[in-house]
mmCIF file of C-alpha atoms in Angstrom:
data_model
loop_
_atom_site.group_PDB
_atom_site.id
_atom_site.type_symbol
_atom_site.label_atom_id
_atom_site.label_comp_id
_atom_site.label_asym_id
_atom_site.label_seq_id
_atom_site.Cartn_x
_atom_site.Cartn_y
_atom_site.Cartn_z
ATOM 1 C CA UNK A 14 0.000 0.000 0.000
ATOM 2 C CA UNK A 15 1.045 3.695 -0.581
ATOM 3 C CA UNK A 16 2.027 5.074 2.820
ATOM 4 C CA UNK A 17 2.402 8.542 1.542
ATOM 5 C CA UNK A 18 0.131 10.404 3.995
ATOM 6 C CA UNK A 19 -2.626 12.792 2.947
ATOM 7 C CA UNK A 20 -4.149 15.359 5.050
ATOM 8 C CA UNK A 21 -8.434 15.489 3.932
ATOM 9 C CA UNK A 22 -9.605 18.948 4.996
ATOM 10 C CA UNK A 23 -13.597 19.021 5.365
ATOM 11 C CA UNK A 24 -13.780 22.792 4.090
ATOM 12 C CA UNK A 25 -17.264 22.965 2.922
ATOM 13 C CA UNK A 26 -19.472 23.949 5.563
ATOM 14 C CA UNK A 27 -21.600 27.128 5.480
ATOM 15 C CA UNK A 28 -21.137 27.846 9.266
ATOM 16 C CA UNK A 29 -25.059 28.850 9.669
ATOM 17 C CA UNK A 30 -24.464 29.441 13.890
ATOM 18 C CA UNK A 31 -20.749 31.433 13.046
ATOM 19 C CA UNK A 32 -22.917 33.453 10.744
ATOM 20 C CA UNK A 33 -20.512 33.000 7.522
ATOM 21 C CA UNK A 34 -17.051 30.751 6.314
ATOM 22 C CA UNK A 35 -15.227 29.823 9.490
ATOM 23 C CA UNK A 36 -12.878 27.940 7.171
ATOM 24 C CA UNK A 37 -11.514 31.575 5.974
ATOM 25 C CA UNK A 38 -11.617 33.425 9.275
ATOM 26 C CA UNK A 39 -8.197 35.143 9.640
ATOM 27 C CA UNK A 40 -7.262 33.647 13.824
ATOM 28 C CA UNK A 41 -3.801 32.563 13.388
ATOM 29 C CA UNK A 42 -1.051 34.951 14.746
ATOM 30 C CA UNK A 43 -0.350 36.147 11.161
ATOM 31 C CA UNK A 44 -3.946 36.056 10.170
ATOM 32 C CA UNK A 45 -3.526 32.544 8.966
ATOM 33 C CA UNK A 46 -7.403 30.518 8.965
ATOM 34 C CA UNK A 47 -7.330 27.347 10.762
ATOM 35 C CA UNK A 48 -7.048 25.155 8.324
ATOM 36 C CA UNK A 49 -3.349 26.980 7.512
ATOM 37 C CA UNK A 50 -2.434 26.283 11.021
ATOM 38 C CA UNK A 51 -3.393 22.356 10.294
ATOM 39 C CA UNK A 52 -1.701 22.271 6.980
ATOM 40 C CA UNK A 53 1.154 23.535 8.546
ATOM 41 C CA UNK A 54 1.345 21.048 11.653
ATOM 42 C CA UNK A 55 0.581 18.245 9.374
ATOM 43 C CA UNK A 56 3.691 19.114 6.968
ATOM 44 C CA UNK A 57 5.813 19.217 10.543
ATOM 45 C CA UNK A 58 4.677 15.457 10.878
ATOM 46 C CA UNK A 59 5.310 14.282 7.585
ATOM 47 C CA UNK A 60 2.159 14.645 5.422
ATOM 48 C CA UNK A 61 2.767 15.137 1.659
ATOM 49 C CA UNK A 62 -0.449 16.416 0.329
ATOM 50 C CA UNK A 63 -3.651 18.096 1.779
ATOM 51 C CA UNK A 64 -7.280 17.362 -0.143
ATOM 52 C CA UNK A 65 -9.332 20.166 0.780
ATOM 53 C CA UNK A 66 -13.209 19.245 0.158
ATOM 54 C CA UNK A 67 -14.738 22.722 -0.370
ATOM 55 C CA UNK A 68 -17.933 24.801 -2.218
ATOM 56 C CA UNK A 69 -16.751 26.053 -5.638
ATOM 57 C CA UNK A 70 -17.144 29.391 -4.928
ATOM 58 C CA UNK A 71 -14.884 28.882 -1.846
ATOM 59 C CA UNK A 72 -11.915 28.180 -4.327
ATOM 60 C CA UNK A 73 -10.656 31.628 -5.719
ATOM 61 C CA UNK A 74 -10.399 32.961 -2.144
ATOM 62 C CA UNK A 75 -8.636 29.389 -0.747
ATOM 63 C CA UNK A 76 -6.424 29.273 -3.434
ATOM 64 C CA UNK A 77 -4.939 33.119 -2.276
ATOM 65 C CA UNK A 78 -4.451 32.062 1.216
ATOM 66 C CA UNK A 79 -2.729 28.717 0.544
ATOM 67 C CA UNK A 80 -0.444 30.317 -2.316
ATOM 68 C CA UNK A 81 0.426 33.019 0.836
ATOM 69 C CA UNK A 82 0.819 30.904 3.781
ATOM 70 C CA UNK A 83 1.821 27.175 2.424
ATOM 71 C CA UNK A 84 5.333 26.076 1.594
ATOM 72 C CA UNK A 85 5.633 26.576 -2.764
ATOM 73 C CA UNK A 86 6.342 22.939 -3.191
ATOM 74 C CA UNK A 87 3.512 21.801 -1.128
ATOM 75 C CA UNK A 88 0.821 19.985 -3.008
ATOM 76 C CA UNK A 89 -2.745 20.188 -2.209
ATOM 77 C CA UNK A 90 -5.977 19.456 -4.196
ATOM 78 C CA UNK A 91 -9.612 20.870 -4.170
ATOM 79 C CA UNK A 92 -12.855 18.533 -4.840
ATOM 80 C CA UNK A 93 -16.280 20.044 -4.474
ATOM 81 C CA UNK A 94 -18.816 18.631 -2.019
ATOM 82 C CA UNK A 95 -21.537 18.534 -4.386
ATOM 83 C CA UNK A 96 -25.121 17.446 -3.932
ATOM 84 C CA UNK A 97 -25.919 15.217 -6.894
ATOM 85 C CA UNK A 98 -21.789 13.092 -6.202
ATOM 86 C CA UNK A 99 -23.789 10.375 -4.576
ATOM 87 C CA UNK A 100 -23.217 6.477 -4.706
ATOM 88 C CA UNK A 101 -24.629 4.862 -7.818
ATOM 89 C CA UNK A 102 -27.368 3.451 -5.319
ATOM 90 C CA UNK A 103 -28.307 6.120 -3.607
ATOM 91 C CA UNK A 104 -29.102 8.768 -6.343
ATOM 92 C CA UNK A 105 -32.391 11.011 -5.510
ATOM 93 C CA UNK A 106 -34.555 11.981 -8.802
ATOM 94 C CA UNK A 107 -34.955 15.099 -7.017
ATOM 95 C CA UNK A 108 -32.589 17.477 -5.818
ATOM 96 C CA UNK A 109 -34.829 20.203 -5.339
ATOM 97 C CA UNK A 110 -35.648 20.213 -1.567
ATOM 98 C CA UNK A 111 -31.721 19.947 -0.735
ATOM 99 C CA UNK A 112 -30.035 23.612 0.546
ATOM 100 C CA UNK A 113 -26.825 21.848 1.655
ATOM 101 C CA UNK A 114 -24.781 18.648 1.663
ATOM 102 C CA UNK A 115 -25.277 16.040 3.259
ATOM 103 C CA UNK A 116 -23.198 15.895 6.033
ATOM 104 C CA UNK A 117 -19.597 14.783 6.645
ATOM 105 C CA UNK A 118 -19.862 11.222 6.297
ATOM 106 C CA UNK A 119 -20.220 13.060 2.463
ATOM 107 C CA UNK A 120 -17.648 15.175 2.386
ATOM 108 C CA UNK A 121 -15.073 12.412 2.903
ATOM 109 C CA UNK A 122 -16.872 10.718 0.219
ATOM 110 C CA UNK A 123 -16.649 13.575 -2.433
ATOM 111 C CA UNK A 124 -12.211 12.966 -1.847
ATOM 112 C CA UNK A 125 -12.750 9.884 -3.096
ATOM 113 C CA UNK A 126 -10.747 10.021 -6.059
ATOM 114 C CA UNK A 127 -8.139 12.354 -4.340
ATOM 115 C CA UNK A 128 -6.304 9.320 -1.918
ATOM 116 C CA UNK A 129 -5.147 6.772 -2.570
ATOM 117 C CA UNK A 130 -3.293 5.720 0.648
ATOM 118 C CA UNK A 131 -3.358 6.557 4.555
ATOM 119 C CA UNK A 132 -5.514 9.778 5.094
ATOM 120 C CA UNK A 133 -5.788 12.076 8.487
ATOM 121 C CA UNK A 134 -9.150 13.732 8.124
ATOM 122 C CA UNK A 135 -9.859 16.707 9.756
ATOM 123 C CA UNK A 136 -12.222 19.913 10.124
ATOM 124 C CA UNK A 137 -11.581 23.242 8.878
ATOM 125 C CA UNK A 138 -12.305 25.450 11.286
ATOM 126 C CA UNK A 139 -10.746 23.668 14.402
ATOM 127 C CA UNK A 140 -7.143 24.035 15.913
ATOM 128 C CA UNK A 141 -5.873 20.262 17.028
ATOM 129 C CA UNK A 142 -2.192 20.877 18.130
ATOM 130 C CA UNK A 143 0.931 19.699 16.439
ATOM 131 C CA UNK A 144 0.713 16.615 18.701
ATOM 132 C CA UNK A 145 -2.247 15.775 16.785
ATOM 133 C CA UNK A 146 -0.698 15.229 13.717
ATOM 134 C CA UNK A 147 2.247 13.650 14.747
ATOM 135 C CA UNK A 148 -0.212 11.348 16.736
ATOM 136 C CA UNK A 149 -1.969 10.354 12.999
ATOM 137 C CA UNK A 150 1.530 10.361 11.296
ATOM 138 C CA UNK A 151 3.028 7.714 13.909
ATOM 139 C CA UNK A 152 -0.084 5.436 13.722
ATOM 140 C CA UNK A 153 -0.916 5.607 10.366
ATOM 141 C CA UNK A 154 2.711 4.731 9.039
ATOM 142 C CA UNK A 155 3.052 2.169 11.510
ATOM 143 C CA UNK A 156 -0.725 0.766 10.428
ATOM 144 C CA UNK A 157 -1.366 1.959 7.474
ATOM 145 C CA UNK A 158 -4.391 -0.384 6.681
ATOM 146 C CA UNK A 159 -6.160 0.584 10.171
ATOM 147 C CA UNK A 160 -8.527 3.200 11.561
ATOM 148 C CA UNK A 161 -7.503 5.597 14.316
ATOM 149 C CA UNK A 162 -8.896 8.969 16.096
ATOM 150 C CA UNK A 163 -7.508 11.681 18.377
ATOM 151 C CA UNK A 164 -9.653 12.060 21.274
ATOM 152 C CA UNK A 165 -9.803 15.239 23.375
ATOM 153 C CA UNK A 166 -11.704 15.503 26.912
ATOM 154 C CA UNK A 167 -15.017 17.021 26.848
ATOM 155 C CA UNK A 168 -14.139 19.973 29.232
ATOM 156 C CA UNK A 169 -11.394 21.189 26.566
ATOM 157 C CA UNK A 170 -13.925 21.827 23.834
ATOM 158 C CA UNK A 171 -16.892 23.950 24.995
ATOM 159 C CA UNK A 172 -17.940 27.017 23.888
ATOM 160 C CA UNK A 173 -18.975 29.870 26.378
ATOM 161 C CA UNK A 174 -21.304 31.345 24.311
ATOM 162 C CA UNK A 175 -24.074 28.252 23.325
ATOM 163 C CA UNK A 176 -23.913 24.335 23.138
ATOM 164 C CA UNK A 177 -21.986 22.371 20.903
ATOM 165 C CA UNK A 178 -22.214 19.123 18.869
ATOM 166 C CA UNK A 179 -19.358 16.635 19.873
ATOM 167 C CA UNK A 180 -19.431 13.101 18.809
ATOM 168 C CA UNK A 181 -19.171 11.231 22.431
ATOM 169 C CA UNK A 182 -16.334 8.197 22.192
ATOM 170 C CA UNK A 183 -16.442 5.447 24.532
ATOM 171 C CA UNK A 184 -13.080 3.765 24.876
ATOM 172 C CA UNK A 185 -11.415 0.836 26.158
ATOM 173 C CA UNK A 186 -8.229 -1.148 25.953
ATOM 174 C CA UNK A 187 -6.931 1.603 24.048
ATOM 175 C CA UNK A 188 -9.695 0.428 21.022
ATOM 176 C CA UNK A 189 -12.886 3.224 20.081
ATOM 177 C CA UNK A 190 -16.053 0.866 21.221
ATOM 178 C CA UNK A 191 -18.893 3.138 20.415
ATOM 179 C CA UNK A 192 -19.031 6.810 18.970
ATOM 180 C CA UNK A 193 -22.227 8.812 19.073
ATOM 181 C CA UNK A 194 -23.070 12.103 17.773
ATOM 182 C CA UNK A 195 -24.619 14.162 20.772
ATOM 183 C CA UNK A 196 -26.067 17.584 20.023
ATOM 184 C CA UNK A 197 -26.093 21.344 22.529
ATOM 185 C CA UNK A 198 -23.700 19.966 24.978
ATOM 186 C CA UNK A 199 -23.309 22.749 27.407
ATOM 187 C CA UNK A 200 -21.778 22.747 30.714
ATOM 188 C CA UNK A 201 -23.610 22.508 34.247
ATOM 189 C CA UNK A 202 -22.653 23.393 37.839
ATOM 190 C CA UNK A 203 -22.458 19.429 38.382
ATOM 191 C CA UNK A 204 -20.826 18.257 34.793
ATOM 192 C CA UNK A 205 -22.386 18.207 31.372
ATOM 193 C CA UNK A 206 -25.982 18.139 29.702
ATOM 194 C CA UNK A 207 -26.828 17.391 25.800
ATOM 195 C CA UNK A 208 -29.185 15.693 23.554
ATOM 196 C CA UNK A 209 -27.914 12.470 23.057
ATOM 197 C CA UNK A 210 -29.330 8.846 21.049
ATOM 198 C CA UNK A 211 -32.422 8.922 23.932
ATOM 199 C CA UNK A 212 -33.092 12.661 24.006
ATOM 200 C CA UNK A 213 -31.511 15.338 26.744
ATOM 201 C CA UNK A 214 -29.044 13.592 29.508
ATOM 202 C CA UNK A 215 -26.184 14.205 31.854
ATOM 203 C CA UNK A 216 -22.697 13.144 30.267
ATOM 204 C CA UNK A 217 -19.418 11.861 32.524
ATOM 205 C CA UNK A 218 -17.018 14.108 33.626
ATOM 206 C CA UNK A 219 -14.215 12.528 32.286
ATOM 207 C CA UNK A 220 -16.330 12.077 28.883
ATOM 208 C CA UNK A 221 -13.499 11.758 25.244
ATOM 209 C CA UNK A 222 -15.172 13.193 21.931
ATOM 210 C CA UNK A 223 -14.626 12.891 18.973
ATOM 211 C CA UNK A 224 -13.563 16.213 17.625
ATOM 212 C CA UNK A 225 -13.230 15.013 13.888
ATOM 213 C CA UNK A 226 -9.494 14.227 14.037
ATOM 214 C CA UNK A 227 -9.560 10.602 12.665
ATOM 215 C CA UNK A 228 -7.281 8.372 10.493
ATOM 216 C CA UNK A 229 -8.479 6.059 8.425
ATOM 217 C CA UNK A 230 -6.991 3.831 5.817
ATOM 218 C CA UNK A 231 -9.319 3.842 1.885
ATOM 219 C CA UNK A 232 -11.164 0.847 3.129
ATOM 220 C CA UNK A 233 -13.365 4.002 4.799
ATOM 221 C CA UNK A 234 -14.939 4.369 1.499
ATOM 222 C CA UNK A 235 -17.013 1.021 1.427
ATOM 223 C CA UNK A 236 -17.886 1.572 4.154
ATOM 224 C CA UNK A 237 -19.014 5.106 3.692
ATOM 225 C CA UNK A 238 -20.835 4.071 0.669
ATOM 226 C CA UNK A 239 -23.105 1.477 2.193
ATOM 227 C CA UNK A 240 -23.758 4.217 4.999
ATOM 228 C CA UNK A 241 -24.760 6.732 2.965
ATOM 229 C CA UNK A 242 -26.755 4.897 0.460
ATOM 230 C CA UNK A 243 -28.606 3.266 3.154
ATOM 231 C CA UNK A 244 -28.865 6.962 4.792
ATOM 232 C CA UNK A 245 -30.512 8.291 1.142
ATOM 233 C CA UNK A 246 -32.687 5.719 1.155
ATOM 234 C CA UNK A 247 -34.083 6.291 4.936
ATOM 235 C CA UNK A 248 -33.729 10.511 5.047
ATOM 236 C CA UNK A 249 -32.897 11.446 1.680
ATOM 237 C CA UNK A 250 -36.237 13.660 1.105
ATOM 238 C CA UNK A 251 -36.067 15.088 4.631
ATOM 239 C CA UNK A 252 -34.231 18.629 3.420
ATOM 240 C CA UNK A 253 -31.983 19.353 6.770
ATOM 241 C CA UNK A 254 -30.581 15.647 7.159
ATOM 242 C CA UNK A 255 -26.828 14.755 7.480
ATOM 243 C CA UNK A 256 -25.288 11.854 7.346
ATOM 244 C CA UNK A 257 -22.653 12.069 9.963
ATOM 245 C CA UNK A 258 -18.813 10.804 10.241
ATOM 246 C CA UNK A 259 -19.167 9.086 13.660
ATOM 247 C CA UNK A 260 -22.368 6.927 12.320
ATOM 248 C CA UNK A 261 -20.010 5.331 9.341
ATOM 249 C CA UNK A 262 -17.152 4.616 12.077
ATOM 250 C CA UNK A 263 -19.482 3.173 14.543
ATOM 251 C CA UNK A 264 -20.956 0.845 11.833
ATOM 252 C CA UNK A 265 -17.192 0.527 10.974
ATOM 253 C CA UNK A 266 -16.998 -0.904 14.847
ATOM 254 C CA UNK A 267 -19.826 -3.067 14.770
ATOM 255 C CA UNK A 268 -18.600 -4.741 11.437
ATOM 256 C CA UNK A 269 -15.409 -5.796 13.392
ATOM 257 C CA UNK A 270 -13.324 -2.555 12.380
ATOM 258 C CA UNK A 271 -10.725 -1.652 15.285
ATOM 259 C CA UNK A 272 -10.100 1.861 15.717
ATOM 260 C CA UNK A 273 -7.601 2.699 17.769
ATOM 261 C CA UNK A 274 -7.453 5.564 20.048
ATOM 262 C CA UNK A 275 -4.620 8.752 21.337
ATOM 263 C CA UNK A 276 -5.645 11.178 23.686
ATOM 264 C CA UNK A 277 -4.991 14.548 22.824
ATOM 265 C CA UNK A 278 -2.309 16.379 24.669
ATOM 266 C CA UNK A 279 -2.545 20.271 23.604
ATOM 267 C CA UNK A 280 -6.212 21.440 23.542
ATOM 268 C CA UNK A 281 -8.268 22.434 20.685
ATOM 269 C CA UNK A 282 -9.282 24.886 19.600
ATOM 270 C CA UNK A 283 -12.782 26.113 17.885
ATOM 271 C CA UNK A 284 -15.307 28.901 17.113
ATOM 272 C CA UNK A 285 -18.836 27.722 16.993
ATOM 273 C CA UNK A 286 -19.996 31.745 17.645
ATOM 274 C CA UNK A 287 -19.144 34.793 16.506
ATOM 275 C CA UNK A 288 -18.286 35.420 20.075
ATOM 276 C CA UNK A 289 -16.105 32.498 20.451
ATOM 277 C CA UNK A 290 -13.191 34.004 17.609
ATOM 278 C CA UNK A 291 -11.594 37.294 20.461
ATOM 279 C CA UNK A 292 -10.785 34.343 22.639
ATOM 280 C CA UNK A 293 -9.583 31.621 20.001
ATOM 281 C CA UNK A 294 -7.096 34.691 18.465
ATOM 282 C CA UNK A 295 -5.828 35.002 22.141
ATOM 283 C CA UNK A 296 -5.441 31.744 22.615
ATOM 284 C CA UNK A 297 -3.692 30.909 19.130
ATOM 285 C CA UNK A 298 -1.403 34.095 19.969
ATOM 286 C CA UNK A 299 -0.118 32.587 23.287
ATOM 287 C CA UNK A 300 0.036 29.036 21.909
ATOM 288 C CA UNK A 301 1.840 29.995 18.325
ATOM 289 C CA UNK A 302 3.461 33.220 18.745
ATOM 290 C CA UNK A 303 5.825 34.129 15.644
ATOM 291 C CA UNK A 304 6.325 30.281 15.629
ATOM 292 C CA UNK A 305 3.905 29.243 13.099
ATOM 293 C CA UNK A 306 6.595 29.929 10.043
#
């Protein structure tokens, strides 16, 4: 197998609660957008290529940044998350209800064609820490055919300013068991609240999510497309549906997948609100510094 390592940036979200693109908000110390700060960290640990799965109209402004902030020999690739790039058995007649894509169990699909070997696949708009990415490097080239997340404690990725979706990991003997999306997770005096498989509940202290910092090997793409062709099927007319990332690795799991599991050790970083990007530019600032070239 090709162990060349590509970094799959899920770039084409239209960041309804931020209000606009969070993918090309300017928080790094030198005004870089977070996906520049990833880029960056991944070519520290090794990566050779980013995939960045964006909107079209997205491109002009993407291509600027990258050409500004990236390396001139780095090479990097743009596919569009389009509605209609569907597997051949899950193709809807009808388009017309659909306002956005379908989720980012999606997105990975629409990069497809892009890898060919051991990916890291990551969000946009969220910091992870060059211990992240050296994290994915290490296990992917040492397992290059298996599946593998970076975890972070709950506590480290709240926002202030609303609740938060957070896909909650159960763990043990070092292996992902179960992954669930949970939805508004906000902090309490006594711990955690958020709307979880069975509606609004209480979540451990010491809860790991899944803060879309996974490595997979291609084999992710069956598995994607049986997800997401059995997702058309059930939700495909409902307009708002998306078919999420954590529901194709949990079916992953109960197919026999491993996924093994590192525990973040820098925080992330995120803005969910418009109010969350002062703090996330402070933070950035004392984390990076001038260090970031």
């Amino acid at each position: 197998m090709n162990t060349d390592l590509t970094l799959v940036i899920m770039a084409a979200g239209l960041g309804s609660r931020f209000g606009g693109d969070k993918q090309l908000a300017s928080l790094g110390p030198s005004g870089e957008p977070m996906l520049v700060l990833s880029i960056l960290s991944a070519i520290r640990s090794g990566f050779q290529r980013a995939v960045l799965v964006i909107r079209p109209e997205l491109e002009a402004e993407l291509t600027g940044i990258l050409t500004q902030f990236l390396p001139a020999n780095f090479e990097y690739h743009f596919c569009y998350q389009s509605l209609s790039d569907l597997p051949q058995d899950a193709k809807l007649a009808d388009l017309s209800h659909r306002l956005k894509p379908w989720g980012t169990a999606h997105a990975l699909w629409c990069a497809r064609d892009w890898v060919k070997g051991p990916m890291a696949v990551i969000n946009a708009d969220d910091f992870y820490g060059d211990s992240a990415f050296a994290s994915l490097a290490k296990g992917l080239t040492a397992r290059p055919n298996d599946w593998m997340m970076v975890a972070y404690p709950i506590e480290l990725t709240l926002s202030e300013h609303g609740g938060v979706n957070r896909g909650l990991c159960q763990v043990a003997q070092g292996q992902l068991r179960s992954v669930a999306e949970w939805l508004n997770i906000q902090a309490q005096d006594d711990g955690f609240v958020g709307e979880g498989p069975n509606g609004l509940a209480k979540l451990p202290l010491q809860s790991l999510v899944s803060m879309t910092c996974w490595g997979f090997s291609p084999s992710i793409f069956n598995v994607i497309k049986q997800q997401l062709t059995a997702f058309i099927e059930q939700q495909g007319q409902l307009p708002k549906s998306e078919c999420y990332l954590p529901a194709v690795v949990q079916a992953a799991i109960e197919q026999g997948v491993p996924v093994y599991v590192d525990v973040a050790s820098e925080p992330w970083l995120g803005v969910t609100y418009p109010q969350d990007t002062v703090w996330v530019k402070q933070k950035l600032m004392e984390l990076l510094g001038d260090k970031t070239h």
